[in-house]
PDB file of C-alpha atoms in Angstrom:
ATOM      1  CA  MET A   1     103.565 110.331 116.691  1.00  0.00           C
ATOM      2  CA  SER A   2     104.123 113.936 117.650  1.00  0.00           C
ATOM      3  CA  VAL A   3     101.645 116.322 119.195  1.00  0.00           C
ATOM      4  CA  GLY A   4      99.510 118.071 116.605  1.00  0.00           C
ATOM      5  CA  GLU A   5      99.832 115.393 113.916  1.00  0.00           C
ATOM      6  CA  THR A   6      96.676 114.144 112.273  1.00  0.00           C
ATOM      7  CA  PRO A   7      96.433 110.344 112.442  1.00  0.00           C
ATOM      8  CA  ILE A   8      94.402 108.505 109.818  1.00  0.00           C
ATOM      9  CA  THR A   9      93.386 104.948 109.000  1.00  0.00           C
ATOM     10  CA  ILE A  10      92.269 104.187 105.458  1.00  0.00           C
ATOM     11  CA  ILE A  11      90.694 101.042 104.077  1.00  0.00           C
ATOM     12  CA  GLY A  12      90.649 100.804 100.315  1.00  0.00           C
ATOM     13  CA  ASN A  13      92.250  99.464  97.165  1.00  0.00           C
ATOM     14  CA  LEU A  14      95.514 100.339  95.439  1.00  0.00           C
ATOM     15  CA  THR A  15      94.816 102.140  92.174  1.00  0.00           C
ATOM     16  CA  ALA A  16      98.127 101.009  90.609  1.00  0.00           C
ATOM     17  CA  ASP A  17     101.250  99.066  91.494  1.00  0.00           C
ATOM     18  CA  PRO A  18     103.373 100.943  94.065  1.00  0.00           C
ATOM     19  CA  GLU A  19     106.200 103.077  92.630  1.00  0.00           C
ATOM     20  CA  ILE A  20     109.497 102.258  94.359  1.00  0.00           C
ATOM     21  CA  LYS A  21     112.377 104.750  94.290  1.00  0.00           C
ATOM     22  CA  PHE A  22     115.583 105.152  96.257  1.00  0.00           C
ATOM     23  CA  THR A  23     117.009 108.397  97.617  1.00  0.00           C
ATOM     24  CA  ALA A  24     120.647 109.372  97.027  1.00  0.00           C
ATOM     25  CA  SER A  25     121.448 107.951 100.479  1.00  0.00           C
ATOM     26  CA  GLY A  26     119.815 104.622  99.565  1.00  0.00           C
ATOM     27  CA  ALA A  27     116.554 104.944 101.523  1.00  0.00           C
ATOM     28  CA  ALA A  28     113.635 103.222  99.801  1.00  0.00           C
ATOM     29  CA  LEU A  29     110.456 105.183  99.098  1.00  0.00           C
ATOM     30  CA  ALA A  30     107.179 103.601  97.988  1.00  0.00           C
ATOM     31  CA  ARG A  31     104.489 105.860  96.581  1.00  0.00           C
ATOM     32  CA  PHE A  32     100.977 104.629  95.899  1.00  0.00           C
ATOM     33  CA  THR A  33      97.368 105.740  95.873  1.00  0.00           C
ATOM     34  CA  VAL A  34      94.556 104.136  97.867  1.00  0.00           C
ATOM     35  CA  ALA A  35      90.966 104.585  96.709  1.00  0.00           C
ATOM     36  CA  SER A  36      88.391 104.355  99.481  1.00  0.00           C
ATOM     37  CA  THR A  37      84.816 103.923  98.298  1.00  0.00           C
ATOM     38  CA  PRO A  38      81.865 103.802 100.694  1.00  0.00           C
ATOM     39  CA  ARG A  39      79.133 101.243  99.916  1.00  0.00           C
ATOM     40  CA  THR A  40      75.556 101.422 101.131  1.00  0.00           C
ATOM     41  CA  PHE A  41      72.696  99.002 100.737  1.00  0.00           C
ATOM     42  CA  ASP A  42      69.693 100.419  98.881  1.00  0.00           C
ATOM     43  CA  LYS A  43      66.655  98.726 100.456  1.00  0.00           C
ATOM     44  CA  ASP A  44      64.369  99.836  97.620  1.00  0.00           C
ATOM     45  CA  SER A  45      66.391  98.164  94.871  1.00  0.00           C
ATOM     46  CA  GLY A  46      67.896  95.429  97.065  1.00  0.00           C
ATOM     47  CA  GLN A  47      71.372  96.240  95.736  1.00  0.00           C
ATOM     48  CA  TRP A  48      74.620  97.700  97.006  1.00  0.00           C
ATOM     49  CA  ARG A  49      75.504 101.172  95.729  1.00  0.00           C
ATOM     50  CA  ASP A  50      78.994 102.652  95.571  1.00  0.00           C
ATOM     51  CA  GLY A  51      79.450 106.177  96.860  1.00  0.00           C
ATOM     52  CA  THR A  52      82.008 108.719  95.725  1.00  0.00           C
ATOM     53  CA  SER A  53      85.587 107.454  95.944  1.00  0.00           C
ATOM     54  CA  THR A  54      88.212 109.385  97.853  1.00  0.00           C
ATOM     55  CA  PHE A  55      91.810 108.996  96.654  1.00  0.00           C
ATOM     56  CA  PHE A  56      94.681 109.193  99.134  1.00  0.00           C
ATOM     57  CA  ARG A  57      98.248 109.604  97.939  1.00  0.00           C
ATOM     58  CA  CYS A  58     100.543 107.640 100.283  1.00  0.00           C
ATOM     59  CA  ALA A  59     104.283 107.342 100.944  1.00  0.00           C
ATOM     60  CA  ALA A  60     106.110 104.620 102.883  1.00  0.00           C
ATOM     61  CA  TRP A  61     109.817 104.708 103.714  1.00  0.00           C
ATOM     62  CA  ARG A  62     112.737 102.314 104.188  1.00  0.00           C
ATOM     63  CA  SER A  63     112.016  98.624 104.882  1.00  0.00           C
ATOM     64  CA  LEU A  64     108.260  99.268 104.922  1.00  0.00           C
ATOM     65  CA  ALA A  65     108.589 100.695 101.403  1.00  0.00           C
ATOM     66  CA  GLU A  66     110.464  97.619 100.224  1.00  0.00           C
ATOM     67  CA  HIS A  67     107.852  95.320 101.784  1.00  0.00           C
ATOM     68  CA  VAL A  68     105.074  97.278 100.062  1.00  0.00           C
ATOM     69  CA  GLY A  69     106.858  96.920  96.726  1.00  0.00           C
ATOM     70  CA  ASP A  70     107.414  93.185  97.236  1.00  0.00           C
ATOM     71  CA  SER A  71     103.902  92.443  98.508  1.00  0.00           C
ATOM     72  CA  LEU A  72     101.234  94.688  97.017  1.00  0.00           C
ATOM     73  CA  THR A  73      99.894  95.229  93.518  1.00  0.00           C
ATOM     74  CA  LYS A  74      97.130  97.144  91.806  1.00  0.00           C
ATOM     75  CA  GLY A  75      93.706  96.289  93.235  1.00  0.00           C
ATOM     76  CA  ALA A  76      95.008  94.950  96.556  1.00  0.00           C
ATOM     77  CA  ARG A  77      92.650  95.804  99.417  1.00  0.00           C
ATOM     78  CA  VAL A  78      94.675  97.326 102.244  1.00  0.00           C
ATOM     79  CA  VAL A  79      94.412  98.909 105.671  1.00  0.00           C
ATOM     80  CA  VAL A  80      96.758 101.897 105.949  1.00  0.00           C
ATOM     81  CA  SER A  81      97.670 103.641 109.183  1.00  0.00           C
ATOM     82  CA  GLY A  82      99.618 106.866 109.090  1.00  0.00           C
ATOM     83  CA  ARG A  83      99.654 110.638 109.400  1.00  0.00           C
ATOM     84  CA  ILE A  84      98.347 113.339 107.110  1.00  0.00           C
ATOM     85  CA  ARG A  85     101.087 115.645 105.878  1.00  0.00           C
ATOM     86  CA  GLN A  86     100.748 118.835 103.870  1.00  0.00           C
ATOM     87  CA  HIS A  87     103.282 119.419 101.106  1.00  0.00           C
ATOM     88  CA  ASP A  88     103.752 122.928  99.726  1.00  0.00           C
ATOM     89  CA  TRP A  89     105.835 123.869  96.690  1.00  0.00           C
ATOM     90  CA  GLN A  90     106.160 126.420  93.970  1.00  0.00           C
ATOM     91  CA  THR A  91     105.922 125.620  90.258  1.00  0.00           C
ATOM     92  CA  PRO A  92     108.597 126.845  87.810  1.00  0.00           C
ATOM     93  CA  GLU A  93     106.052 129.508  86.817  1.00  0.00           C
ATOM     94  CA  GLY A  94     105.960 130.788  90.411  1.00  0.00           C
ATOM     95  CA  GLU A  95     102.520 129.415  91.331  1.00  0.00           C
ATOM     96  CA  ASN A  96     102.088 128.104  94.870  1.00  0.00           C
ATOM     97  CA  ARG A  97     100.788 124.555  95.160  1.00  0.00           C
ATOM     98  CA  SER A  98      99.722 122.417  98.092  1.00  0.00           C
ATOM     99  CA  MET A  99      98.814 118.759  98.502  1.00  0.00           C
ATOM    100  CA  LEU A 100      97.780 116.489 101.351  1.00  0.00           C
ATOM    101  CA  ALA A 101      99.362 113.025 101.520  1.00  0.00           C
ATOM    102  CA  VAL A 102      99.542 110.159 103.996  1.00  0.00           C
ATOM    103  CA  GLU A 103     102.902 109.264 105.499  1.00  0.00           C
ATOM    104  CA  VAL A 104     102.411 105.558 106.132  1.00  0.00           C
ATOM    105  CA  ASP A 105     103.378 104.092 109.508  1.00  0.00           C
ATOM    106  CA  ASP A 106     101.925 100.632 108.837  1.00  0.00           C
ATOM    107  CA  ILE A 107     100.037  98.836 106.090  1.00  0.00           C
ATOM    108  CA  GLY A 108      98.537  95.409 105.721  1.00  0.00           C
ATOM    109  CA  ALA A 109      96.313  93.411 103.455  1.00  0.00           C
ATOM    110  CA  SER A 110      92.635  93.522 104.362  1.00  0.00           C
ATOM    111  CA  LEU A 111      91.286  90.051 105.118  1.00  0.00           C
ATOM    112  CA  ARG A 112      87.657  91.015 104.636  1.00  0.00           C
ATOM    113  CA  PHE A 113      87.348  89.496 101.158  1.00  0.00           C
ATOM    114  CA  THR A 114      90.486  87.339 100.824  1.00  0.00           C
ATOM    115  CA  THR A 115      93.150  85.348 102.634  1.00  0.00           C
ATOM    116  CA  VAL A 116      96.888  85.918 102.661  1.00  0.00           C
ATOM    117  CA  THR A 117      99.983  83.943 103.565  1.00  0.00           C
ATOM    118  CA  ILE A 118     102.546  85.654 105.768  1.00  0.00           C
ATOM    119  CA  ASN A 119     106.164  85.094 104.739  1.00  0.00           C
ATOM    120  CA  GLY A 120     108.922  85.806 107.200  1.00  0.00           C
ATOM    121  CA  LYS A 121     109.088  85.965 110.942  1.00  0.00           C
ATOM    122  CA  HIS A 122     108.576  88.601 113.568  1.00  0.00           C
ATOM    123  CA  PRO A 123     111.789  90.679 113.854  1.00  0.00           C
ATOM    124  CA  ALA A 124     112.260  89.540 117.473  1.00  0.00           C
ATOM    125  CA  ALA A 125     112.402  85.888 116.424  1.00  0.00           C
ATOM    126  CA  GLY A 126     115.901  84.682 115.762  1.00  0.00           C
ATOM    127  CA  ALA A 127     118.516  82.228 116.862  1.00  0.00           C
ATOM    128  CA  GLY A 128     117.817  80.935 120.338  1.00  0.00           C
ATOM    129  CA  THR A 129     114.454  82.661 120.601  1.00  0.00           C
ATOM    130  CA  SER A 130     110.934  81.380 120.314  1.00  0.00           C
ATOM    131  CA  ASP A 131     109.458  81.054 116.837  1.00  0.00           C
ATOM    132  CA  ASP A 132     106.049  81.740 118.378  1.00  0.00           C
ATOM    133  CA  ALA A 133     104.939  85.111 116.961  1.00  0.00           C
ATOM    134  CA  TRP A 134     102.928  85.781 120.156  1.00  0.00           C
ATOM    135  CA  ALA A 135     105.808  85.053 122.555  1.00  0.00           C
ATOM    136  CA  PRO A 136     107.489  88.013 124.264  1.00  0.00           C
ATOM    137  CA  ALA A 137     110.603  89.331 122.524  1.00  0.00           C
ATOM    138  CA  GLY A 138     113.650  87.293 123.496  1.00  0.00           C
ATOM    139  CA  ALA A 139     111.609  84.389 124.880  1.00  0.00           C
ATOM    140  CA  PRO A 140     113.598  81.130 124.884  1.00  0.00           C
ATOM    141  CA  ALA A 141     112.838  78.547 122.219  1.00  0.00           C
ATOM    142  CA  VAL A 142     110.399  75.903 123.387  1.00  0.00           C
ATOM    143  CA  GLN A 143     111.119  72.277 122.508  1.00  0.00           C
ATOM    144  CA  LYS A 144     107.954  70.474 121.414  1.00  0.00           C
ATOM    145  CA  THR A 145     107.550  66.816 122.232  1.00  0.00           C
ATOM    146  CA  ALA A 146     105.870  64.203 120.051  1.00  0.00           C
ATOM    147  CA  GLU A 147     102.774  64.303 122.301  1.00  0.00           C
ATOM    148  CA  GLU A 148     102.152  67.990 121.716  1.00  0.00           C
ATOM    149  CA  PRO A 149      99.763  69.072 118.950  1.00  0.00           C
ATOM    150  CA  PRO A 150     101.483  70.820 116.008  1.00  0.00           C
ATOM    151  CA  PHE A 151     100.085  74.278 116.842  1.00  0.00           C
TER     152      PHE A 151
END
């Protein structure tokens, strides 16, 4: 992250399936909107109340975009980490427009209300390296014996 950028973390739900597009050079782009709605407990009524939703337009690039498209659908609860970017343009009628959006650095499913299964391995894991996701990158593979527990 560069100096002067505005970092943001959003927890919310996708309002629709991500839109996946590819640039002329072949770079994947995923666009999606995350709705974040605060909830408070009303002691008088004994019920939870939803506050006003805030909608964040988001964009993810390259392999992250492809993973978003392959993994997430409308309604998925996610945790998004990224940077706020301002986009300025002019309409065909000559009117100036501006919009804030989140350039996504990382995104994951929220485990607060559900479970997920992770498919794939850490990028550092490969031939001759440990398949332990917590092992340092390039760590040698460890041979397990029959006496060792399976974890």
